[in-house]
PDB file of C-alpha atoms and ligand atoms in Angstrom:
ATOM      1  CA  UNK A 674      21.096  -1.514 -21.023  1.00  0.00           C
ATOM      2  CA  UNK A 675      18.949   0.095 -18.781  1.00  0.00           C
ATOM      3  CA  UNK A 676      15.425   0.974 -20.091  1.00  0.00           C
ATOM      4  CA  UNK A 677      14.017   4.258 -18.656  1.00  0.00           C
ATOM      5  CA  UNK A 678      10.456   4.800 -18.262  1.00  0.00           C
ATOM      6  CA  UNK A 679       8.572   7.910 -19.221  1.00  0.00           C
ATOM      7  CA  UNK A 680       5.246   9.002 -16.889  1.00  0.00           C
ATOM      8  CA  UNK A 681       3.033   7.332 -19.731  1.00  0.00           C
ATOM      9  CA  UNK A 682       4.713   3.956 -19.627  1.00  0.00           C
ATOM     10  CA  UNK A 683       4.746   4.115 -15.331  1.00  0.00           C
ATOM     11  CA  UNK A 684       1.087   5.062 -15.602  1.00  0.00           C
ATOM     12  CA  UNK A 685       0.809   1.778 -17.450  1.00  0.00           C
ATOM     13  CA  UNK A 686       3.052  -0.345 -15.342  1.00  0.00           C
ATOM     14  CA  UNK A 687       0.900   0.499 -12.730  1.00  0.00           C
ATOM     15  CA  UNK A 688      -2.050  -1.173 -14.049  1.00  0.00           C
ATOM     16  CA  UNK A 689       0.374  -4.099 -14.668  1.00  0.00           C
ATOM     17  CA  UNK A 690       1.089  -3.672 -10.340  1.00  0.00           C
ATOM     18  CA  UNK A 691      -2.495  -3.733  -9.361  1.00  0.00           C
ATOM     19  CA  UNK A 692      -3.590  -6.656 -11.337  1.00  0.00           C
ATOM     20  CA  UNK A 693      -0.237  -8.255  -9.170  1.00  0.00           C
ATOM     21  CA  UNK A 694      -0.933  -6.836  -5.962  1.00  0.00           C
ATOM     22  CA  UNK A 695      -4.600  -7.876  -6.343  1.00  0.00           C
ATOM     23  CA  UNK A 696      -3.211 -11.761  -7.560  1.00  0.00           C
ATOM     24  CA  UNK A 697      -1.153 -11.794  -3.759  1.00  0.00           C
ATOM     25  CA  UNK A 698      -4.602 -10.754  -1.774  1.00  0.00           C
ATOM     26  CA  UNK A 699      -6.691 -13.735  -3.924  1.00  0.00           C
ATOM     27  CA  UNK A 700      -3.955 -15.935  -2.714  1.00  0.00           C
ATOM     28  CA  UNK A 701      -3.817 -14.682   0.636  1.00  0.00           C
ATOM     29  CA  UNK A 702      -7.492 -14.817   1.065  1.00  0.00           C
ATOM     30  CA  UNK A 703      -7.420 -18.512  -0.015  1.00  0.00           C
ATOM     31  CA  UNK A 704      -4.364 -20.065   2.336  1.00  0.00           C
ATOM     32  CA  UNK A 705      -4.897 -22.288   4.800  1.00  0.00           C
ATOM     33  CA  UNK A 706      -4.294 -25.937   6.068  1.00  0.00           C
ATOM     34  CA  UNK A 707      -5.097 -28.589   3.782  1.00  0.00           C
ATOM     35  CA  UNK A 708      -4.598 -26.009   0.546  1.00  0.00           C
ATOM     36  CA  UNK A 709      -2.836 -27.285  -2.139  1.00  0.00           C
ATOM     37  CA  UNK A 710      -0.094 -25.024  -4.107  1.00  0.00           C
ATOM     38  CA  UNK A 711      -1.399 -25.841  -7.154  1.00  0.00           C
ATOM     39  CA  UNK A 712      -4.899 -24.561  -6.029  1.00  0.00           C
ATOM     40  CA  UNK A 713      -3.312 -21.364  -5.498  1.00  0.00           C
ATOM     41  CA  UNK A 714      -1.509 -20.908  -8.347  1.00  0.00           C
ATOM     42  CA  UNK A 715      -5.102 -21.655 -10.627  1.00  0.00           C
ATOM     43  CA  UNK A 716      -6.709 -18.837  -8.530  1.00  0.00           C
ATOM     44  CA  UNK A 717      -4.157 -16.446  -9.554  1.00  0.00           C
ATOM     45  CA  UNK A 718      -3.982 -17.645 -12.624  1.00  0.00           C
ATOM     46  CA  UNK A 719      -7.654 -17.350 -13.003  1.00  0.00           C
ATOM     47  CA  UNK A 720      -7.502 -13.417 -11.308  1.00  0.00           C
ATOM     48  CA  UNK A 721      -4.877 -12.443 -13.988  1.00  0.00           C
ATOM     49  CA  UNK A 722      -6.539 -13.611 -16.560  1.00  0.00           C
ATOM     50  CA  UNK A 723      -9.811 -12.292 -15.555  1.00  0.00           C
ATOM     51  CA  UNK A 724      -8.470  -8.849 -15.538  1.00  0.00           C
ATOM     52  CA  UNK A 725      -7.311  -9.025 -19.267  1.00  0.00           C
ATOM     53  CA  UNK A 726      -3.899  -9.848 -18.291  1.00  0.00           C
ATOM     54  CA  UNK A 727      -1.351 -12.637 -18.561  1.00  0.00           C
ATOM     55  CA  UNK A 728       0.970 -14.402 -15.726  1.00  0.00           C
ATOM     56  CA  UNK A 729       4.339 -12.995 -16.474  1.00  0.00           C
ATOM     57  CA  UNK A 730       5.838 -16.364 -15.338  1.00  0.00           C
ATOM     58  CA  UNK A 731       4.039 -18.743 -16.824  1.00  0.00           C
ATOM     59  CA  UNK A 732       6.189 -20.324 -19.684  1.00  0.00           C
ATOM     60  CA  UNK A 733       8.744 -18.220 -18.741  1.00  0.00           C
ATOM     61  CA  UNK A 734      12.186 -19.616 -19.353  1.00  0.00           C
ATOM     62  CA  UNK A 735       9.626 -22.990 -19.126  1.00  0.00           C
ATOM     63  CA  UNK A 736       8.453 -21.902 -15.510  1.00  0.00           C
ATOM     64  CA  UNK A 737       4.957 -24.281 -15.686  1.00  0.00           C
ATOM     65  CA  UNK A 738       3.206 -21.818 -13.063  1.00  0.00           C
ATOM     66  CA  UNK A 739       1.311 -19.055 -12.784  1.00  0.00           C
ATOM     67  CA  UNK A 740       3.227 -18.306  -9.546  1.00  0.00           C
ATOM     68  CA  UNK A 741       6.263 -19.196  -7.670  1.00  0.00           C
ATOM     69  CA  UNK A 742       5.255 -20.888  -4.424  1.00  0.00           C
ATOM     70  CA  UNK A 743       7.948 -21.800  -2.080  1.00  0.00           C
ATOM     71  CA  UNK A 744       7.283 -23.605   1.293  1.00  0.00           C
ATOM     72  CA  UNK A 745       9.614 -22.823   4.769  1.00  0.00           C
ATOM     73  CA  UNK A 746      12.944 -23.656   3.804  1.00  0.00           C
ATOM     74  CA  UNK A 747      12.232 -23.214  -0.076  1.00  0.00           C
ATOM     75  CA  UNK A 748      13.684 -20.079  -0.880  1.00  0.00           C
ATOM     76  CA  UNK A 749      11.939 -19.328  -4.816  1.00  0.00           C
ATOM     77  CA  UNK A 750      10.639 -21.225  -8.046  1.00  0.00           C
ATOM     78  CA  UNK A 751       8.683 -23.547  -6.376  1.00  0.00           C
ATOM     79  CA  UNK A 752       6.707 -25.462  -8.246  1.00  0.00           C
ATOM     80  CA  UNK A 753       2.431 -25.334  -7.754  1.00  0.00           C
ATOM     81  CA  UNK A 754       1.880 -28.806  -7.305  1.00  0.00           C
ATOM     82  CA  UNK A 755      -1.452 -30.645  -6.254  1.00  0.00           C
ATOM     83  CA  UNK A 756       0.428 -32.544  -4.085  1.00  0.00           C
ATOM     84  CA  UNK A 757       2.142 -29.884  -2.353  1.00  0.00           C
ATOM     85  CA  UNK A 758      -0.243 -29.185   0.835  1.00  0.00           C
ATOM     86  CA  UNK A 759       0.207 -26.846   3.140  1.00  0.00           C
ATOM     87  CA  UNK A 760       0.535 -27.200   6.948  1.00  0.00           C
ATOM     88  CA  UNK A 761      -0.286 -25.289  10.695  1.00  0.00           C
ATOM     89  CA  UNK A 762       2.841 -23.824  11.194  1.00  0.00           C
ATOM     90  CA  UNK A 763       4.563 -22.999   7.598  1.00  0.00           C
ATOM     91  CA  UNK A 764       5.354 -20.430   5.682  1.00  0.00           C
ATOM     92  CA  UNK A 765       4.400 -19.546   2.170  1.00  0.00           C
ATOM     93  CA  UNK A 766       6.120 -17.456  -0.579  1.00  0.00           C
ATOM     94  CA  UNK A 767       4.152 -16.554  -3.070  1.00  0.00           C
ATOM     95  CA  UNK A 768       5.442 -14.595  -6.175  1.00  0.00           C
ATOM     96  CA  UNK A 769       3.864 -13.241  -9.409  1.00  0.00           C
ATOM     97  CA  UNK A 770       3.988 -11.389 -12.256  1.00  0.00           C
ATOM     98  CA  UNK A 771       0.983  -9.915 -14.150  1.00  0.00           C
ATOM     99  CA  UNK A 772       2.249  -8.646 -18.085  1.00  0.00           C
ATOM    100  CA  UNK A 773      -0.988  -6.337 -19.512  1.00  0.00           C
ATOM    101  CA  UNK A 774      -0.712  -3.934 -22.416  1.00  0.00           C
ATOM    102  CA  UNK A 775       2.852  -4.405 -23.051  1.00  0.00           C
ATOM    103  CA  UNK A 776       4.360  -3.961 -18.882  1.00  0.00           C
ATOM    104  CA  UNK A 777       4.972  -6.558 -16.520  1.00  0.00           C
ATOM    105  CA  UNK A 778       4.671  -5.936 -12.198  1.00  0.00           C
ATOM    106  CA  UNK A 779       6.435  -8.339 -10.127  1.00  0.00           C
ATOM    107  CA  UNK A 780       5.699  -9.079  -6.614  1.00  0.00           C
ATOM    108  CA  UNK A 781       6.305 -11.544  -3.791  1.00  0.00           C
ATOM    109  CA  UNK A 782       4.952 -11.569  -0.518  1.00  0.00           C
ATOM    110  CA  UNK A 783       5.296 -14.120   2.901  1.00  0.00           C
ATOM    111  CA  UNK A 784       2.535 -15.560   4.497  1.00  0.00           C
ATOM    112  CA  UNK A 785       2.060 -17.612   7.798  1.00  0.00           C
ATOM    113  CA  UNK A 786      -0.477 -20.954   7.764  1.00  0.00           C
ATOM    114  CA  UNK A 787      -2.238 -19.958  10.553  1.00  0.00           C
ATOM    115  CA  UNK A 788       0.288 -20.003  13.902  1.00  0.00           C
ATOM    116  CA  UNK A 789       3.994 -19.917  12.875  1.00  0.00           C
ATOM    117  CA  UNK A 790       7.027 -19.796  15.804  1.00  0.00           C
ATOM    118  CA  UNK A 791       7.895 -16.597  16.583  1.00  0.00           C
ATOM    119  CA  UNK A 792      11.200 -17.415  15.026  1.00  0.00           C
ATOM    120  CA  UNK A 793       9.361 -17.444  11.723  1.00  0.00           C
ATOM    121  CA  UNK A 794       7.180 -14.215  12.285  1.00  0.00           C
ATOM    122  CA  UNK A 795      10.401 -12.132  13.256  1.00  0.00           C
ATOM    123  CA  UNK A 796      12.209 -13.563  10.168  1.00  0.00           C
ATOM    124  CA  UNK A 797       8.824 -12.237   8.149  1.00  0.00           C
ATOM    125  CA  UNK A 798       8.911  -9.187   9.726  1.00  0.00           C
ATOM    126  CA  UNK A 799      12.460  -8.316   9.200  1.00  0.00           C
ATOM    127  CA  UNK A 800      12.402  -9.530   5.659  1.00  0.00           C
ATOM    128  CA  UNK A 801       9.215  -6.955   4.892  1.00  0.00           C
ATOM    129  CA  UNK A 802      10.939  -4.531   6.591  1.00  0.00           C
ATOM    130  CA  UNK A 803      14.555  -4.703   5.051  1.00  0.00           C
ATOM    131  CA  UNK A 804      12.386  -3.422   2.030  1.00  0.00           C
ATOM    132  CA  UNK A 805      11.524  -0.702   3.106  1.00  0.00           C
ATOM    133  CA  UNK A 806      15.052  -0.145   4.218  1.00  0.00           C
ATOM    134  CA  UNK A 807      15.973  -0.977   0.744  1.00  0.00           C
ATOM    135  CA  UNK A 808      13.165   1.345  -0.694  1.00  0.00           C
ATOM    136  CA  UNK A 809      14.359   4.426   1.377  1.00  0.00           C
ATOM    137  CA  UNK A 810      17.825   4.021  -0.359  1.00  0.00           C
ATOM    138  CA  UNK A 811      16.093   4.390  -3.810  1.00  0.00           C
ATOM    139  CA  UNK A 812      17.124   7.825  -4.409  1.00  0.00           C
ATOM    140  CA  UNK A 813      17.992  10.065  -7.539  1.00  0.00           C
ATOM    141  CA  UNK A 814      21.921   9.889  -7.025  1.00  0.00           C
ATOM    142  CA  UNK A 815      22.029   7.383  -4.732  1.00  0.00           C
ATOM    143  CA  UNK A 816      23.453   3.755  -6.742  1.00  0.00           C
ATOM    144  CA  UNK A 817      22.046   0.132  -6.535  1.00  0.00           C
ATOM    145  CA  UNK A 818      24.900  -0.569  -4.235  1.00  0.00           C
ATOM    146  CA  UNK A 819      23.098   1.305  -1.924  1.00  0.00           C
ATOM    147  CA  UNK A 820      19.702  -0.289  -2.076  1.00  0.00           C
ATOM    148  CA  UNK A 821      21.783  -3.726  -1.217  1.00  0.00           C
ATOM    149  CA  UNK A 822      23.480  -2.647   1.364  1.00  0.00           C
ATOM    150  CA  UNK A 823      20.641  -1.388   3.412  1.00  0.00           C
ATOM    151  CA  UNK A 824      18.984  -4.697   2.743  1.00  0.00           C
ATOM    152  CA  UNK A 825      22.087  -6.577   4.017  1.00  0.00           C
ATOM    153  CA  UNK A 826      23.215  -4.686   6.714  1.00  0.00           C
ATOM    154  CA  UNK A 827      19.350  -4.126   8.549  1.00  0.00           C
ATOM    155  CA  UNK A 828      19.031  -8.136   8.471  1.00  0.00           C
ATOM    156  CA  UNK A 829      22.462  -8.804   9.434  1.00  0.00           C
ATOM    157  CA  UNK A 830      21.350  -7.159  13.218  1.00  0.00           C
ATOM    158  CA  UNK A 831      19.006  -9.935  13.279  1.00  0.00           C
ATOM    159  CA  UNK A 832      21.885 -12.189  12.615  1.00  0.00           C
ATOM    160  CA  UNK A 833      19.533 -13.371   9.442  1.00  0.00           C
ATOM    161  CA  UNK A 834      21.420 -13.441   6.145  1.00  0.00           C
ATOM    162  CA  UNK A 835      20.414 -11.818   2.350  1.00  0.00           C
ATOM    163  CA  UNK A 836      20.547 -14.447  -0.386  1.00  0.00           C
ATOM    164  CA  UNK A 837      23.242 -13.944  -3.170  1.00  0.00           C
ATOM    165  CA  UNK A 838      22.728 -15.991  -5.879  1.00  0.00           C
ATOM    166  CA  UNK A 839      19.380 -14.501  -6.817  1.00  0.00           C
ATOM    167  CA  UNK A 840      19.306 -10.572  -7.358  1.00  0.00           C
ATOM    168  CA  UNK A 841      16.635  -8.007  -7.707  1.00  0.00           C
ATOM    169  CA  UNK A 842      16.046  -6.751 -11.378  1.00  0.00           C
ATOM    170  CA  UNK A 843      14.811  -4.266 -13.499  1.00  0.00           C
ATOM    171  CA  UNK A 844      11.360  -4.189 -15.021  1.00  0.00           C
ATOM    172  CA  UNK A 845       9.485  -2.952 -17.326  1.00  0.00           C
ATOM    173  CA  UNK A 846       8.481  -4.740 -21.365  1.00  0.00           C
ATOM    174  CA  UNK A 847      10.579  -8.283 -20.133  1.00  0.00           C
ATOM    175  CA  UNK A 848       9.341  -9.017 -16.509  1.00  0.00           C
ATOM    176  CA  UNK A 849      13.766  -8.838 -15.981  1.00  0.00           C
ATOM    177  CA  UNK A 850      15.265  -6.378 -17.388  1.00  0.00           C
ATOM    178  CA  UNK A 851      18.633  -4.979 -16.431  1.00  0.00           C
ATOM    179  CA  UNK A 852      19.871  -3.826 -14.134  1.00  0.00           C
ATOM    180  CA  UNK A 853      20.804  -6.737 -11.674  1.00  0.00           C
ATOM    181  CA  UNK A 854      19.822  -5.246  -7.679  1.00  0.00           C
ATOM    182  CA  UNK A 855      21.788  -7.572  -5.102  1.00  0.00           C
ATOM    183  CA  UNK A 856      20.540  -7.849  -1.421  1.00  0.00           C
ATOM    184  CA  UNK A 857      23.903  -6.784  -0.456  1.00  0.00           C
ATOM    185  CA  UNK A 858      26.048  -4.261  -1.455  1.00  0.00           C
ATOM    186  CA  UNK A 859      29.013  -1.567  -1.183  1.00  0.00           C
ATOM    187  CA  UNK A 860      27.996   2.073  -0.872  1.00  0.00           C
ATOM    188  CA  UNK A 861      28.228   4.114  -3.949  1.00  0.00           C
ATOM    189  CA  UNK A 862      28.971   1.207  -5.996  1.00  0.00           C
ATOM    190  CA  UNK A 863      27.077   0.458  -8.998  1.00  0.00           C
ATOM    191  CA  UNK A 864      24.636   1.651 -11.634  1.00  0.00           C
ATOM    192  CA  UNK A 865      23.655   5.613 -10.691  1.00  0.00           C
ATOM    193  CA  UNK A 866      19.820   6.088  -9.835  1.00  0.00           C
ATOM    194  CA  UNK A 867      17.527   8.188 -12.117  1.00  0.00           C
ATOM    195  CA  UNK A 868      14.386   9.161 -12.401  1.00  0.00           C
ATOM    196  CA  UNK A 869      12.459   6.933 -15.189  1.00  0.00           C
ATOM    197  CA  UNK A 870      13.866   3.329 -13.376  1.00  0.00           C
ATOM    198  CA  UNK A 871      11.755   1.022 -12.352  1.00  0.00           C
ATOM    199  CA  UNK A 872      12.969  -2.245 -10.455  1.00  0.00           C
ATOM    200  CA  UNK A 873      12.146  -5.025  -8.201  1.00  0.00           C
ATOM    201  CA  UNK A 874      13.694  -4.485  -5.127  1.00  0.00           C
ATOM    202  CA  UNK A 875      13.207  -7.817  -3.568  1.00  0.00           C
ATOM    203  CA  UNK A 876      15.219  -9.434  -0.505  1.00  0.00           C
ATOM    204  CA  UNK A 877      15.134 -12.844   0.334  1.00  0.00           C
ATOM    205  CA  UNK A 878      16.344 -13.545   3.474  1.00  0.00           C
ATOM    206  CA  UNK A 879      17.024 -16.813   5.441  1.00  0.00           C
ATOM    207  CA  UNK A 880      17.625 -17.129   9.196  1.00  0.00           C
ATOM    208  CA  UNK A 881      20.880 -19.237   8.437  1.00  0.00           C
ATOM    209  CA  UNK A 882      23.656 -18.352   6.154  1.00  0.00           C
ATOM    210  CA  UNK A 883      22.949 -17.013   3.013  1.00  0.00           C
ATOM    211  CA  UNK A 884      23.861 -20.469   0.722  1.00  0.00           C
ATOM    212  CA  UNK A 885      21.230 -21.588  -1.104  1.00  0.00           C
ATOM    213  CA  UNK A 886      20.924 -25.191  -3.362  1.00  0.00           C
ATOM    214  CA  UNK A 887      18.596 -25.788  -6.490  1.00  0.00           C
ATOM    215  CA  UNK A 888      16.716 -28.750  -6.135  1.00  0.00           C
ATOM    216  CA  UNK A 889      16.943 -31.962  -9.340  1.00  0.00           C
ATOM    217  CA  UNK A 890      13.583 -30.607 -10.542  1.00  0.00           C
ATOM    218  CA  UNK A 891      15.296 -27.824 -12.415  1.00  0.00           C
ATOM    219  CA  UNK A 892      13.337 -25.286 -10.365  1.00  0.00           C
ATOM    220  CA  UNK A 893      13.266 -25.051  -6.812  1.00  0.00           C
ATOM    221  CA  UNK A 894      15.823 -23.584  -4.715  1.00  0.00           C
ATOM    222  CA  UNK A 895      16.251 -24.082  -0.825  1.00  0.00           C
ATOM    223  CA  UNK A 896      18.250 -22.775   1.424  1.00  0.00           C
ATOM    224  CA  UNK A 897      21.262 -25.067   1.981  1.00  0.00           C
ATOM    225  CA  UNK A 898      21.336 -25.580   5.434  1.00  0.00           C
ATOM    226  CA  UNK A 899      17.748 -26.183   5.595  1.00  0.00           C
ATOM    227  CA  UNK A 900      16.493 -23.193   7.934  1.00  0.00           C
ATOM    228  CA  UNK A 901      13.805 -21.145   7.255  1.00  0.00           C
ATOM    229  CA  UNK A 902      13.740 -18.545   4.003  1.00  0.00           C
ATOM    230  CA  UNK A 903      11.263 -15.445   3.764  1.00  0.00           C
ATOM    231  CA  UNK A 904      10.854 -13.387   0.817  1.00  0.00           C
ATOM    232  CA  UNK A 905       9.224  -9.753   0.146  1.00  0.00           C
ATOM    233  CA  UNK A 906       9.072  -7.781  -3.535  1.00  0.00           C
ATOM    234  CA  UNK A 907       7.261  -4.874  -4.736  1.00  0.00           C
ATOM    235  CA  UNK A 908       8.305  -3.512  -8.373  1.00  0.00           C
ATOM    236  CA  UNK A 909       9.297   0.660  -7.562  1.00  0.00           C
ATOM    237  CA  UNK A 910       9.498   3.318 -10.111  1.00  0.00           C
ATOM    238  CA  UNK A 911      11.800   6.450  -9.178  1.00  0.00           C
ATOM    239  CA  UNK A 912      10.120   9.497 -10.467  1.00  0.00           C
ATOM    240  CA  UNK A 913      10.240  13.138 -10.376  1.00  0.00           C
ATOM    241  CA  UNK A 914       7.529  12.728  -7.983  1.00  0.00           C
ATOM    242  CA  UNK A 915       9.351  10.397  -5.433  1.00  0.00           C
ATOM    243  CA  UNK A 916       9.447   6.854  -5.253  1.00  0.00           C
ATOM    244  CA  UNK A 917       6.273   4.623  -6.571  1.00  0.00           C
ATOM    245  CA  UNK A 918       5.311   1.296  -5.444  1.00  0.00           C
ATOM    246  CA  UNK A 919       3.568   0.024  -8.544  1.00  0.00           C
ATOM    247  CA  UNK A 920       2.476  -3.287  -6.902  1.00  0.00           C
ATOM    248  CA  UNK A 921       1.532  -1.976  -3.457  1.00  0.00           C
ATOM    249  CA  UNK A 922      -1.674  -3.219  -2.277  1.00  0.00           C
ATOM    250  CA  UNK A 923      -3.491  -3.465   1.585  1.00  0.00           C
ATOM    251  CA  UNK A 924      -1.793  -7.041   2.329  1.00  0.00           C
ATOM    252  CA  UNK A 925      -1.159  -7.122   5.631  1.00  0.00           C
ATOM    253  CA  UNK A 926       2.255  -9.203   5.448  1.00  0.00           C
TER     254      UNK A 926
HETATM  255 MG1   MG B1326       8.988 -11.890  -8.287  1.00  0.00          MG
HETATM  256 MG1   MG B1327      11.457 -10.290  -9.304  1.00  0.00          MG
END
């Protein structure tokens, strides 16, 4: 069932969203060469908490992270790791989830180690900005098929593809809540839009085809043809007011 969420609750959720947003710029402001994921994730761990909050993830269906950190052709749920490192050249999904008093945000965000091919910035840049195409669809009336196919069909010009087997998802008390919000989609298909929804619109896109293998550690998925993956979330509430992004925050990329 879908959970609608009164102005009282958003006004909460968007504490939950800044203590995320804020987690993504502590990790930004910390990658470089030589960084280990693992060093990250305690950072953000250490932010959360330090703002009276909790990682949404951690534990999480046994997730041991704060964060999700996925390198190049890792798509999500990688695993922090002291003996992941990171290199000139790669690219670095982070995602996280802070829970405080009773809401969860939920946000992911792509980030070059220092000079990336320009292959991998235009594959970050379209994946930010098939959000936003996303985002625009997010209209009272409009349905979820609608948010998917914007996603789908802006990164299909790039001849990049959305990811299937992992959806976008509701949010609110459980960090995944229904409904389910594919990066693809049919027009007017789906669960109607209405004010009081708030969900994680969140494309990840890979410059190959769109299949996708989870690695023997239970966790980690990669893309299956081994090219490069990008990934961008923000949780949105749809209000009477417009469209919120509870987890925005000055990030650059
Ligand atoms: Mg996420
Ligand atoms: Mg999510």
């Amino acid at each position: 069932m879908i959970q609608i969420k009164n102005s009282g609750q958003i006004a909460l959720m968007r504490e939950a969203g800044r203590i995320t947003g804020e987690a993504l710029i502590v990790a930004r402001d910390h990658i470089r060469e030589g960084v280990s994921t693992k060093y990250l994730d305690t950072l953000i761990r250490q932010h959360i908490e330090g703002r009276g909050a909790k990682p949404s993830f951690l534990g999480l269906y046994g997730f041991p992270g704060s964060a999700c950190i996925s390198i190049n052709d890792e798509v999500i749920h990688g695993i922090p790791s002291e003996h992941r490192v990171l290199h000139e050249g790669d690219i670095v999904k982070i995602d996280v989830g802070a829970f405080y008093q009773g809401y969860h945000g939920d946000s992911a965000r792509t980030f070059a180690v220092g000079r990336v091919s320009d292959e991998a910035a235009a594959l970050i840049a379209a994946t930010k900005q098939s959000f936003y195409e996303g985002l625009a669809a997010m209209q009272v009336g409009n349905r979820i098929g609608d948010i998917g196919h914007a996603i789908e069909s802006y990164v299909k010009g790039f001849g990049f593809s959305a990811v299937r087997k992992y959806v976008g998802h509701g949010v609110g008390r459980a960090v995944h809540e229904a409904p389910d919000v594919p990066n693809y989609g049919t027009p007017g298909r789906g669960p109607r839009l209405c004010e009081g929804m708030v969900l994680a619109i969140e494309p990840m896109i890979n410059q190959g085809t769109f299949e996708v293998r989870e690695l023997s550690d239970g966790w980690t998925v990669k893309t299956a043809d081994g090219a490069l993956s990008a990934h961008y979330e923000n949780t949105v509430a749809l209000t009477s007011d417009g469209v919120i992004n509870l987890t925005e925050v000055e990030i650059g990329e």
